[in-house]
Amino acid sequence: MKLEDYGRFEDGGRIFRITRPDTPAPWINYIGNGRLMGLVSNAGGGYTYWVCPRDSRLTRHRYNSLPWDRPGRYLYIRNESGVVWSPTWQPVPVELDAYSCRHAPGWTEISSAFDGIEVSIRYFVPQDHDTEVWRVRVRNTGASSRKLEFYPYVELVLGHALVDLINQPNDQHFNITDWDPESEILYATKNYWVQYKSATVAQPNQAWDKEVFFATSLPVRSYDTHKETFIGRWRSESNPIGLERGDLANTLITAGDACAALCSAAEVQPGETLEFSVLLGVVEKGRREDAREMAARYRDAAAVQKALDEVEEWWDWYLSAVEVETPDEPTDIMLNTWSKKQTWTTYTAARSAGYYHGGLLFGSGVRDSAQDLLGPLVADAKMAEVKILNVLRHQFSNGSTLHNWFPLTDEGENTGHSDTALWIPLAITSFIRETGDLGYLEKRVKWQDGGEDTVLEHLIRSIDYTLREKMSPRNLPLFGPGDWNDTLDYVGRQGRGESVWVAQFLCWGLRETAELLRLVGQSGKAAEYDGWYATVAAAINDLAWDGGWYVRGFRDDGGVIGSVTNEEGRIFLNTQSWAVMSGIADEARARQAMQSAWELLETERGPKILAPAYRKVDQGVGLATRCVPGKKENGAIFNHPVSWAIIAEAMLGNGDRALEYHSRTNPINQAHDPDIYLMEPYVYSEYVTSDEHPTFGQASHSWLTGSGVWMYRGMLDWVLGVRPEYEGLVVDPAFPSAWERARVRRRFRGCLYDIEILNPDRVAGGACELRVNGQPVSGPLQPGEPGETVRVQARIVGK
Ligand code: GLC
């Protein structure tokens, strides 16, 4: 089937409407306020957590279940004759008369019709309250009055989701539920809370510090919290026995598997719409008054509407930081809505809370976080600042950093990856470029091992640590247990292997930081970094140029990877793109490297991370070679490196190729055959299987990928060429020749820049003449008065 058979964009791309429920995979959305977060599928599936999906989980996600996408946030409806259906299609296998699901940045709404009843459920989380609100509207389209019963239902975890998975029979002994008849609120909590990283025989001596509450604005007739009583023996969510009894059993548990189910009844007249809300929220233990306050507030339809309006307003504001009009609609849809939604999602859910990252293992990575903040940074410097602070707090005073951390317990691992500390320069220099706030560098931040220092000192130490402790005698960084590519994990375990990509990334960081140091008068340190840049760049060019491209690295045993001398893994995309991005390659090598990448890595669905894929397990390379050819880091079209290739091509003025890469990998274009592509058409997936595997074109691991942010910034900063420099906003497009005109509206340092880019001669790349309010200007655009709209015309005048 085609994409149109499953759904379409609406409202200028702001909404994706799914038109049949049996999508090739759950097509999900994220709702949340950054604390209370929910993953919502088009079939009502998904889970809810508070801040940390491992340590403070509210509802369950059943891993490896069939059918998948179970359980979820369900509403069962029972009619007068006992027929039961789910307006979200799952979990009751009843065919609906109509169905659609709309995913929007701040909410998801599933609407359907069955038995003369139209139901729509809109799921969202208010900005200031840690509760999901399910706004339910039920319309009687028939001619007679209807007596209906409503049963909202969730399955509970109550605390540590990993322990729930591996030790559930023991863990559930500590579940406690409670019903408050006065306020008609169900509560559930756990008198035990594990916060250990791994399985251990040690037992904690503490209770979960939260209480889940579940409530509806309809009068409650009965409830259940004992899952087995509600579902029944040898049954599933598809046919709970609780619905056959016609009333719930009012079970409360002091041990056992917990759920929350409510039963309400209402009569709906012909043509009438009944509206009610269901709340699934969390409060601090001992703060039930907060639950009562929320339940009372959201009984009122006007309060629900107000909270929804506030969510919409926030998203309007967040999304309006950048608005583009290009001749390419799929580009506009991604840049205007979905890439920005995706960057918010990676910012909040990291590589942790996903359908494919199960929320149990990763916490927040320093590497990923430093990149994820580049999206929200454009809209809201404060959001970026919070993340930078978190990254810096996990840095040690010797300059190294934890590799990842868990938000509630703050524990993490110091894995020794060769790139981790070097993401700090990216985060800080990007922040200063955006805000121009050099004073930020003086802000003091704690070290992980005690004491504190300025932001600038954190930045300097991240680089100095690498220069002091991580360089080989040949002036290339050691590979260690991996670099950006986690699966090149045995190239340098013995402490001799060298990473050419990290060398380029280090050069990039040295150059960025030296420029910043000069601005704050530290020219001595800047000169030291210039010297290092020259040394490392020379080492790369002497040792890593392979005739047609840059090799990927050198192994502990002295061998090379990513070289023409290799049979497998002969060329890697990253060392070509970063040779350009870091500026270490001269013009000829830069062009040659990117041309080789195009010739040797390109497929009709975008360029591969490496080629040819490894077919033999190589102990001296690691996990990449254990993966089947064409998938994951073993030769898939890995979107994150693709986004860097787009930037590199744009930096070379090659707008046509940059657009080609972008268009081929854009999920909207990729998903033209959803039954092959499988994942959501509105966000990037981590990778798409390449032509070296029989499932060529199949996407995997949607949502939580760094490509979301880099595709957005690559197109905005480098192809459209509107990017922040320390001195102001630069307009320097690398336009595709097919584009005659584009418009970019971008907030920057308190002003709105309304930029029209004209390409009358249809050149690719090319120099640009700028006019501000009709007057010719050169150099970065200076900020005007706060709130001012600065009108800019950029005319591409040819090569
Ligand atoms: C995953 C990781 C990311 C890593 C990439 C390549 O996306 O989250 O940190 O850089 O894989 O291995």
CSV table of N, CA, C and O and ligand atoms in Angstrom, one decimal, residues 351 357 367-368 483-487 633 638 640 686 704, ligand 1:
chain,number,residue,atom,x,y,z
A,351,ARG,N,17.9,8.8,24.6
A,351,ARG,CA,17.8,7.6,23.9
A,351,ARG,C,17.3,6.5,24.8
A,351,ARG,O,17.7,5.4,24.9
A,357,HIS,N,14.0,1.9,22.2
A,357,HIS,CA,14.8,2.0,23.3
A,357,HIS,C,13.8,1.9,24.5
A,357,HIS,O,13.0,2.8,24.7
A,367,ARG,N,27.1,12.5,25.2
A,367,ARG,CA,27.2,12.7,23.8
A,367,ARG,C,25.9,13.1,23.1
A,367,ARG,O,25.8,14.1,22.4
A,368,ASP,N,24.9,12.3,23.4
A,368,ASP,CA,23.6,12.6,22.7
A,368,ASP,C,23.0,13.9,23.2
A,368,ASP,O,22.5,14.7,22.4
A,483,ASP,N,34.0,5.3,19.7
A,483,ASP,CA,33.9,6.8,19.6
A,483,ASP,C,32.4,7.1,19.3
A,483,ASP,O,31.5,6.3,19.8
A,484,TRP,N,32.1,8.1,18.4
A,484,TRP,CA,30.7,8.3,18.1
A,484,TRP,C,30.0,6.9,17.7
A,484,TRP,O,28.9,6.6,18.1
A,485,ASN,N,30.8,6.1,17.0
A,485,ASN,CA,30.2,4.8,16.6
A,485,ASN,C,30.5,3.8,17.7
A,485,ASN,O,31.6,3.3,17.9
A,486,ASP,N,29.4,3.5,18.4
A,486,ASP,CA,29.5,2.7,19.6
A,486,ASP,C,30.0,1.2,19.2
A,486,ASP,O,30.4,0.5,20.1
A,487,THR,N,29.8,0.9,18.0
A,487,THR,CA,30.0,-0.5,17.6
A,487,THR,C,31.4,-0.7,17.0
A,487,THR,O,31.7,-1.9,16.7
A,633,GLU,N,24.9,-0.3,12.5
A,633,GLU,CA,26.2,0.3,12.1
A,633,GLU,C,26.9,-0.5,11.1
A,633,GLU,O,28.0,-0.1,10.7
A,638,PHE,N,22.5,5.1,7.9
A,638,PHE,CA,22.4,5.5,9.3
A,638,PHE,C,22.2,7.0,9.2
A,638,PHE,O,23.0,7.8,8.7
A,640,HIS,N,22.1,9.7,11.1
A,640,HIS,CA,22.9,10.7,11.8
A,640,HIS,C,24.2,11.0,10.9
A,640,HIS,O,24.4,12.2,10.6
A,686,GLU,N,16.5,5.9,13.4
A,686,GLU,CA,17.9,5.8,13.5
A,686,GLU,C,18.6,5.4,12.2
A,686,GLU,O,19.5,6.0,11.7
A,704,LEU,N,14.1,8.4,18.5
A,704,LEU,CA,15.2,8.8,19.4
A,704,LEU,C,16.5,8.6,18.6
A,704,LEU,O,17.3,7.6,18.8
B,1,GLC,C1,23.2,5.3,18.9
B,1,GLC,C2,23.7,6.0,20.1
B,1,GLC,C3,24.6,7.1,19.8
B,1,GLC,C4,25.7,6.6,18.8
B,1,GLC,C5,25.1,5.9,17.6
B,1,GLC,C6,26.2,5.3,16.7
B,1,GLC,O1,22.3,6.2,18.2
B,1,GLC,O2,22.6,6.5,20.9
B,1,GLC,O3,25.2,7.7,20.9
B,1,GLC,O4,26.5,7.7,18.5
B,1,GLC,O5,24.2,4.9,18.0
B,1,GLC,O6,26.8,4.2,17.3
